């Protein structure tokens, strides 16, 4: 089709991010804004019009919009707890859907949309979940190097999200810091993208052993610090760390190590890269370091594709991911990030919470299969459970 008609459900801050990203593509026309709060839809419509775009029609429900407009694609930018029902409505209507992260706060509900997405794929309908950091050129460079075997056997990884959130942040909304509405703390909300990257690089987890704590905040149910060890199918080992108790806030860092190379991505930038196949004699002699090849790797990509951008001004990651999604729609292929990918990331987070609650290692496949669905997770574990 020459023009793809898009609707945005959820017109808050993230809805605006999707609007800015979609307007980067001439073939996309935003025809509808959907929000239960009319003022939110009005504000986003004003923004789009102020940026020189055509003012979309406004609706309070998806059903109203679907009945009135010819819509091909829906971007869901609503609270996480609404994602599943709204996604099912979109897919049932035969429309492509892009779901803002996280997929949901409940693993069993997430698996419901996974099944629906697989069925829809057979009809040529694309369903994807925002995981924009997979499309950062630093992440792409590392992923390609892994696929080409340039790091040899992947032996270990360290993934860390070391951020700070004030008590005022958690006190700003009754839903913040609750299991029911937030689904978790530092790992679920701040660390889910990093979990996704870790799984993308290292593969499928086998066993997770974790501890969580609430160490710098009050009046919240969830963790502000989580640490886990992860064993992967390829035999590799990883340390996963997420905290909102690292004053004044440090970086997000993924360090990947292998038998023939290593890489470090720090705050979305390729800080270090070295592979034996381009390392020369120093690497062959087993000397430490061997030279940082990060600049050489990044030189393979156009400057405008990997340069850092302020996501509050220009959501470069969302634009890159939409480029992939629109290509999938046009070509009748699968998007780079599937609903199943998002389910695996959510299951990994759930595994951390289950392990920390029980005080023992858990198998990823058991969590994915629903063995612990009835377990009420909590922050930390009791001494009896740890014994």
Coordinates of C-alpha atoms in Angstrom, one line a residue:
X1 CA 0.0 0.0 0.0
X2 CA 1.3 3.5 -0.8
X3 CA 0.0 5.0 2.5
X4 CA -0.1 3.3 5.9
X5 CA -2.9 4.7 8.1
X6 CA -1.8 4.7 11.8
X7 CA -3.6 5.2 15.1
X8 CA -2.0 5.9 18.5
X9 CA -3.7 4.5 21.5
X10 CA -2.5 6.3 24.6
X11 CA -1.7 10.0 24.2
X12 CA 0.7 10.7 27.0
X13 CA 4.5 11.2 26.9
X14 CA 5.1 7.8 25.2
X15 CA 2.3 8.5 22.8
X16 CA 4.1 11.6 21.7
X17 CA 7.3 9.6 21.2
X18 CA 5.5 7.3 18.8
X19 CA 3.9 10.3 17.0
X20 CA 7.3 11.9 16.5
X21 CA 8.8 8.6 15.3
X22 CA 5.9 7.8 12.9
X23 CA 6.0 11.3 11.4
X24 CA 9.6 10.5 10.2
X25 CA 8.1 8.2 7.5
X26 CA 6.3 9.9 4.5
X27 CA 4.4 6.7 3.8
X28 CA 2.7 6.8 7.2
X29 CA -0.3 9.0 8.0
X30 CA -1.5 9.3 11.6
X31 CA -5.3 9.3 11.2
X32 CA -6.6 8.7 14.7
X33 CA -5.6 9.3 18.4
X34 CA -7.3 7.2 21.0
X35 CA -7.4 8.0 24.7
X36 CA -10.0 7.6 27.5
X37 CA -9.0 11.1 28.6
X38 CA -10.1 13.5 25.8
X39 CA -7.8 16.2 27.0
X40 CA -4.8 14.0 26.4
X41 CA -5.8 13.2 22.8
X42 CA -6.5 16.9 22.2
X43 CA -3.0 17.8 23.5
X44 CA -1.3 15.3 21.2
X45 CA -3.4 16.4 18.3
X46 CA -2.3 20.0 19.0
X47 CA 1.3 18.9 19.1
X48 CA 1.1 17.0 15.8
X49 CA -0.7 20.0 14.1
X50 CA 1.9 22.4 15.6
X51 CA 4.6 20.3 14.0
X52 CA 3.0 20.8 10.6
X53 CA 1.1 17.5 10.5
X54 CA -2.5 16.9 9.6
X55 CA -4.7 16.9 12.7
X56 CA -5.9 13.3 13.4
X57 CA -9.4 12.4 14.5
X58 CA -10.0 11.9 18.2
X59 CA -11.6 8.9 19.8
X60 CA -12.0 7.5 23.4
X61 CA -12.0 3.8 22.4
X62 CA -10.3 1.6 19.8
X63 CA -13.7 0.2 18.8
X64 CA -14.9 3.7 17.9
X65 CA -11.8 4.5 15.9
X66 CA -11.9 1.1 14.0
X67 CA -15.5 1.7 13.1
X68 CA -14.9 5.2 11.7
X69 CA -11.4 5.1 10.2
X70 CA -9.5 2.8 7.8
X71 CA -6.6 2.0 10.1
X72 CA -3.7 -0.4 9.2
X73 CA -1.4 0.0 12.2
X74 CA -2.0 0.7 15.9
X75 CA 0.8 1.9 18.3
X76 CA -0.1 1.1 21.9
X77 CA 1.3 3.6 24.3
X78 CA -1.0 3.0 27.2
X79 CA -0.2 1.7 30.8
X80 CA 1.3 -1.8 30.7
X81 CA -1.7 -3.4 32.4
X82 CA -3.9 -2.5 29.4
X83 CA -1.6 -3.8 26.7
X84 CA -2.9 -7.3 26.5
X85 CA -6.6 -6.6 26.1
X86 CA -6.0 -3.7 23.7
X87 CA -3.5 -5.8 21.6
X88 CA -6.0 -8.6 21.3
X89 CA -8.6 -6.1 20.1
X90 CA -6.2 -4.8 17.4
X91 CA -5.2 -8.2 16.2
X92 CA -8.8 -9.4 16.2
X93 CA -9.6 -6.4 13.9
X94 CA -6.9 -7.6 11.5
X95 CA -4.5 -4.7 12.1
X96 CA -0.8 -4.5 12.7
X97 CA 0.2 -3.6 16.3
X98 CA 3.3 -2.1 17.9
X99 CA 3.3 -2.4 21.7
X100 CA 5.4 -0.1 23.9
X101 CA 7.5 -2.0 26.5
X102 CA 7.0 -3.8 28.7
X103 CA 4.7 -6.2 27.0
X104 CA 2.8 -6.6 30.2
X105 CA 3.4 -7.0 34.0
X106 CA 1.9 -10.5 34.1
X107 CA 3.6 -13.4 32.3
X108 CA 0.5 -15.6 31.8
X109 CA -1.3 -12.7 30.1
X110 CA 1.7 -11.9 28.0
X111 CA 1.7 -15.5 26.7
X112 CA -2.0 -15.0 25.7
X113 CA -1.0 -12.2 23.3
X114 CA 2.0 -14.3 22.2
X115 CA -0.4 -17.0 21.0
X116 CA -2.6 -14.4 19.3
X117 CA 0.4 -12.8 17.6
X118 CA 1.6 -16.2 16.2
X119 CA -1.9 -16.8 14.8
X120 CA -2.0 -13.3 13.3
X121 CA 1.4 -13.8 11.7
X122 CA -0.1 -16.6 9.6
X123 CA -2.4 -14.0 8.1
X124 CA 0.4 -11.5 7.3
X125 CA -0.3 -9.3 10.4
X126 CA 2.8 -7.9 12.1
X127 CA 3.0 -7.6 15.9
X128 CA 6.1 -6.2 17.5
X129 CA 7.1 -4.8 20.9
X130 CA 9.3 -1.8 21.4
X131 CA 12.9 -2.7 22.2
X132 CA 14.6 0.2 20.6
X133 CA 18.0 -0.5 22.0
X134 CA 18.4 -3.5 19.8
X135 CA 18.6 -1.0 16.9
X136 CA 21.3 1.2 18.4
X137 CA 24.3 0.8 16.1
X138 CA 26.4 -0.3 19.0
X139 CA 24.1 -3.1 19.7
X140 CA 23.9 -4.0 16.0
X141 CA 27.7 -4.1 15.7
X142 CA 28.0 -6.5 18.7
X143 CA 25.1 -8.7 17.5
X144 CA 26.7 -9.0 14.0
X145 CA 30.0 -9.8 15.5
X146 CA 28.4 -12.6 17.5
X147 CA 26.6 -14.0 14.5
X148 CA 29.9 -13.9 12.6
X149 CA 31.7 -15.8 15.4
X150 CA 34.2 -12.9 15.9
X151 CA 34.1 -13.3 19.7
X152 CA 34.7 -17.0 19.6
X153 CA 32.7 -18.8 22.3
X154 CA 30.8 -16.4 24.4
X155 CA 32.0 -17.1 28.0
X156 CA 30.4 -14.5 30.2
X157 CA 28.7 -11.2 30.4
X158 CA 27.9 -8.4 32.9
X159 CA 24.8 -6.4 32.4
X160 CA 24.2 -3.4 34.8
X161 CA 21.7 -0.7 35.1
X162 CA 22.9 1.6 37.9
X163 CA 20.4 4.4 38.2
X164 CA 19.0 6.7 40.9
X165 CA 15.3 7.4 41.6
X166 CA 14.4 9.7 44.4
X167 CA 11.8 8.9 47.1
X168 CA 9.8 11.7 45.4
X169 CA 9.7 9.6 42.2
X170 CA 8.0 6.7 44.0
X171 CA 5.8 9.0 46.0
X172 CA 4.5 10.8 42.9
X173 CA 1.9 8.1 42.1
X174 CA 0.1 5.6 44.2
X175 CA 0.7 2.9 41.6
X176 CA 4.5 3.4 41.6
X177 CA 6.4 0.8 43.4
X178 CA 3.6 -1.7 43.6
X179 CA 3.5 -5.3 42.4
X180 CA 0.0 -5.0 41.0
X181 CA 0.6 -1.9 38.8
X182 CA 4.3 -1.7 38.3
X183 CA 5.0 -5.4 38.1
X184 CA 8.3 -5.0 39.8
X185 CA 10.9 -2.4 40.6
X186 CA 14.4 -1.5 39.2
X187 CA 14.6 -4.6 37.1
X188 CA 11.1 -4.6 35.6
X189 CA 10.9 -0.8 34.9
X190 CA 14.4 0.4 34.5
X191 CA 16.2 -2.8 33.5
X192 CA 13.9 -4.6 31.1
X193 CA 15.7 -3.2 28.0
X194 CA 19.0 -4.4 29.3
X195 CA 17.6 -7.9 30.1
X196 CA 16.4 -8.0 26.5
X197 CA 19.9 -7.1 25.2
X198 CA 21.6 -9.7 27.4
X199 CA 19.3 -12.4 26.1
X200 CA 19.8 -11.2 22.5
X201 CA 23.5 -11.4 22.9
X202 CA 23.9 -14.5 25.1
X203 CA 20.9 -16.6 24.0
X204 CA 18.4 -18.6 26.0
X205 CA 18.7 -18.7 29.8
X206 CA 18.7 -22.1 31.7
X207 CA 19.0 -21.2 35.4
X208 CA 18.7 -18.0 37.3
X209 CA 19.7 -17.4 41.0
X210 CA 18.8 -14.0 42.3
X211 CA 18.6 -11.7 45.4
X212 CA 16.6 -8.5 45.6
X213 CA 16.4 -5.8 48.2
X214 CA 14.7 -2.5 49.1
X215 CA 17.8 -0.6 50.3
X216 CA 17.3 3.1 49.7
X217 CA 13.6 3.8 49.6
X218 CA 10.5 3.6 51.7
X219 CA 6.8 3.0 51.1
X220 CA 7.3 0.7 48.1
X221 CA 6.6 -3.0 47.7
X222 CA 9.1 -3.7 45.0
X223 CA 12.9 -3.9 44.9
X224 CA 15.2 -1.0 44.3
X225 CA 18.2 -3.4 43.8
X226 CA 18.4 -6.8 42.1
X227 CA 21.4 -9.0 41.4
X228 CA 21.3 -12.3 39.6
X229 CA 23.6 -14.9 38.1
X230 CA 22.4 -16.4 34.9
X231 CA 23.4 -19.7 33.1
X232 CA 22.8 -19.9 29.4
X233 CA 22.2 -22.8 27.0
X234 CA 25.6 -22.1 25.4
X235 CA 27.3 -22.6 28.7
X236 CA 28.0 -18.9 29.2
X237 CA 27.6 -17.2 32.6
X238 CA 26.3 -13.7 33.3
X239 CA 25.8 -11.3 36.1
X240 CA 22.6 -9.2 35.9
X241 CA 22.3 -6.1 38.1
X242 CA 19.7 -3.4 38.3
X243 CA 19.2 -0.7 40.8
X244 CA 17.5 2.7 41.4
X245 CA 19.7 3.2 44.5
X246 CA 22.9 4.3 42.8
X247 CA 23.1 8.0 43.7
X248 CA 23.4 10.2 41.7
X249 CA 22.9 7.8 38.9
X250 CA 25.6 6.0 36.8
X251 CA 25.4 4.3 33.4
X252 CA 23.8 1.3 31.7
X253 CA 26.5 -1.1 30.8
X254 CA 26.7 -4.4 29.0
X255 CA 30.1 -6.1 28.9
X256 CA 30.4 -9.2 26.7
X257 CA 33.4 -11.5 26.8
X258 CA 34.4 -14.4 24.6
X259 CA 37.3 -16.7 23.8
X260 CA 38.4 -14.5 20.9
X261 CA 37.0 -11.1 21.6
X262 CA 35.1 -8.8 23.9
X263 CA 32.9 -5.7 23.7
X264 CA 31.5 -3.1 26.1
X265 CA 28.4 -1.0 25.4
X266 CA 28.1 1.9 27.8
X267 CA 25.1 4.2 27.7
X268 CA 24.2 2.9 24.2
X269 CA 27.7 3.6 22.9
X270 CA 30.3 1.1 21.8
X271 CA 33.0 1.9 24.3
X272 CA 35.2 -1.0 23.6
X273 CA 35.4 -3.7 20.9
X274 CA 38.2 -6.2 20.2
X275 CA 38.2 -9.3 18.1
X276 CA 41.2 -11.6 17.5
X277 CA 40.5 -11.7 13.8
X278 CA 41.5 -8.1 13.5
X279 CA 43.8 -7.9 16.6
X280 CA 47.2 -8.7 15.1
X281 CA 50.1 -10.3 16.8
X282 CA 49.5 -8.8 20.2
X283 CA 46.2 -10.7 20.5
X284 CA 47.7 -14.0 19.3
X285 CA 50.4 -13.7 21.9
X286 CA 47.8 -13.6 24.6
X287 CA 48.6 -10.1 25.8
X288 CA 46.0 -8.1 27.6
X289 CA 43.9 -5.6 25.7
X290 CA 45.2 -5.8 22.1
X291 CA 43.8 -2.4 21.1
X292 CA 40.3 -0.9 21.1
X293 CA 38.7 -1.4 17.7
X294 CA 35.4 0.4 18.6
X295 CA 36.0 3.3 16.2
X296 CA 36.8 0.9 13.4
X297 CA 33.5 -0.9 14.0
X298 CA 31.5 2.2 14.2
X299 CA 33.1 3.6 11.0
X300 CA 31.2 0.8 9.2
X301 CA 28.0 2.7 9.9
X302 CA 26.9 6.2 8.7
X303 CA 27.3 8.9 11.3
X304 CA 23.6 9.7 11.4
X305 CA 22.7 6.1 12.1
X306 CA 24.7 5.7 15.4
X307 CA 25.3 9.2 16.8
X308 CA 23.8 9.8 20.2
X309 CA 20.5 11.6 20.2
X310 CA 18.4 13.0 23.1
X311 CA 15.4 10.8 23.1
X312 CA 13.2 13.6 24.6
X313 CA 13.9 15.6 21.5
X314 CA 14.3 12.9 18.8
X315 CA 13.5 9.3 19.6
X316 CA 16.2 7.8 17.3
X317 CA 15.7 4.3 18.7
X318 CA 12.0 4.3 18.0
X319 CA 12.6 5.6 14.5
X320 CA 15.1 2.8 13.8
X321 CA 12.7 0.2 15.1
X322 CA 9.8 1.6 13.1
X323 CA 12.0 1.4 10.0
X324 CA 12.3 -2.3 10.7
X325 CA 8.6 -2.7 11.4
X326 CA 7.4 -0.9 8.3
X327 CA 9.8 -2.9 6.2
X328 CA 8.3 -6.1 7.7
X329 CA 4.8 -4.9 6.9
X330 CA 5.7 -3.9 3.3
X331 CA 7.6 -7.2 2.7
X332 CA 5.3 -9.5 4.5
X333 CA 8.0 -10.7 6.8
X334 CA 8.5 -10.9 10.6
X335 CA 9.7 -7.8 12.5
X336 CA 13.1 -7.8 14.1
X337 CA 11.6 -7.9 17.6
X338 CA 8.7 -10.4 18.1
X339 CA 6.2 -10.7 20.9
X340 CA 8.0 -14.0 21.8
X341 CA 11.2 -12.0 22.3
X342 CA 9.3 -9.7 24.8
X343 CA 7.8 -12.8 26.5
X344 CA 11.3 -14.2 27.1
X345 CA 12.6 -11.0 28.6
X346 CA 9.5 -10.8 30.8
X347 CA 10.0 -14.5 31.9
X348 CA 13.7 -13.7 32.7
X349 CA 12.6 -10.8 35.0
X350 CA 9.9 -13.0 36.5
X351 CA 12.6 -15.7 37.1
X352 CA 14.6 -13.2 39.1
X353 CA 11.7 -12.4 41.3
X354 CA 10.7 -16.0 41.8
X355 CA 14.3 -17.0 42.7
X356 CA 14.7 -14.1 45.1
X357 CA 11.3 -14.9 46.8
X358 CA 12.2 -18.6 47.2
X359 CA 15.8 -18.1 48.0
X360 CA 16.9 -20.7 45.5
X361 CA 17.8 -21.1 41.8
X362 CA 15.0 -21.6 39.4
X363 CA 14.9 -23.0 35.9
X364 CA 13.9 -20.5 33.2
X365 CA 11.8 -23.1 31.4
X366 CA 9.8 -23.8 34.6
X367 CA 9.0 -20.2 34.9
X368 CA 8.0 -19.9 31.2
X369 CA 5.8 -23.0 31.5
X370 CA 3.9 -21.5 34.4
X371 CA 5.2 -23.6 37.3
X372 CA 5.3 -20.5 39.6
X373 CA 2.3 -18.6 38.2
X374 CA 0.5 -18.8 41.6
X375 CA 3.5 -17.7 43.6
X376 CA 3.1 -14.3 45.2
X377 CA 6.6 -12.7 44.7
X378 CA 8.0 -10.2 47.1
X379 CA 11.2 -8.3 47.7
X380 CA 13.9 -10.4 49.3
X381 CA 13.5 -13.8 50.9
X382 CA 13.1 -15.1 54.5
X383 CA 16.0 -16.9 56.2
X384 CA 13.9 -20.1 56.3
X385 CA 13.4 -20.0 52.6
X386 CA 17.1 -19.4 52.0
X387 CA 18.2 -22.4 54.1

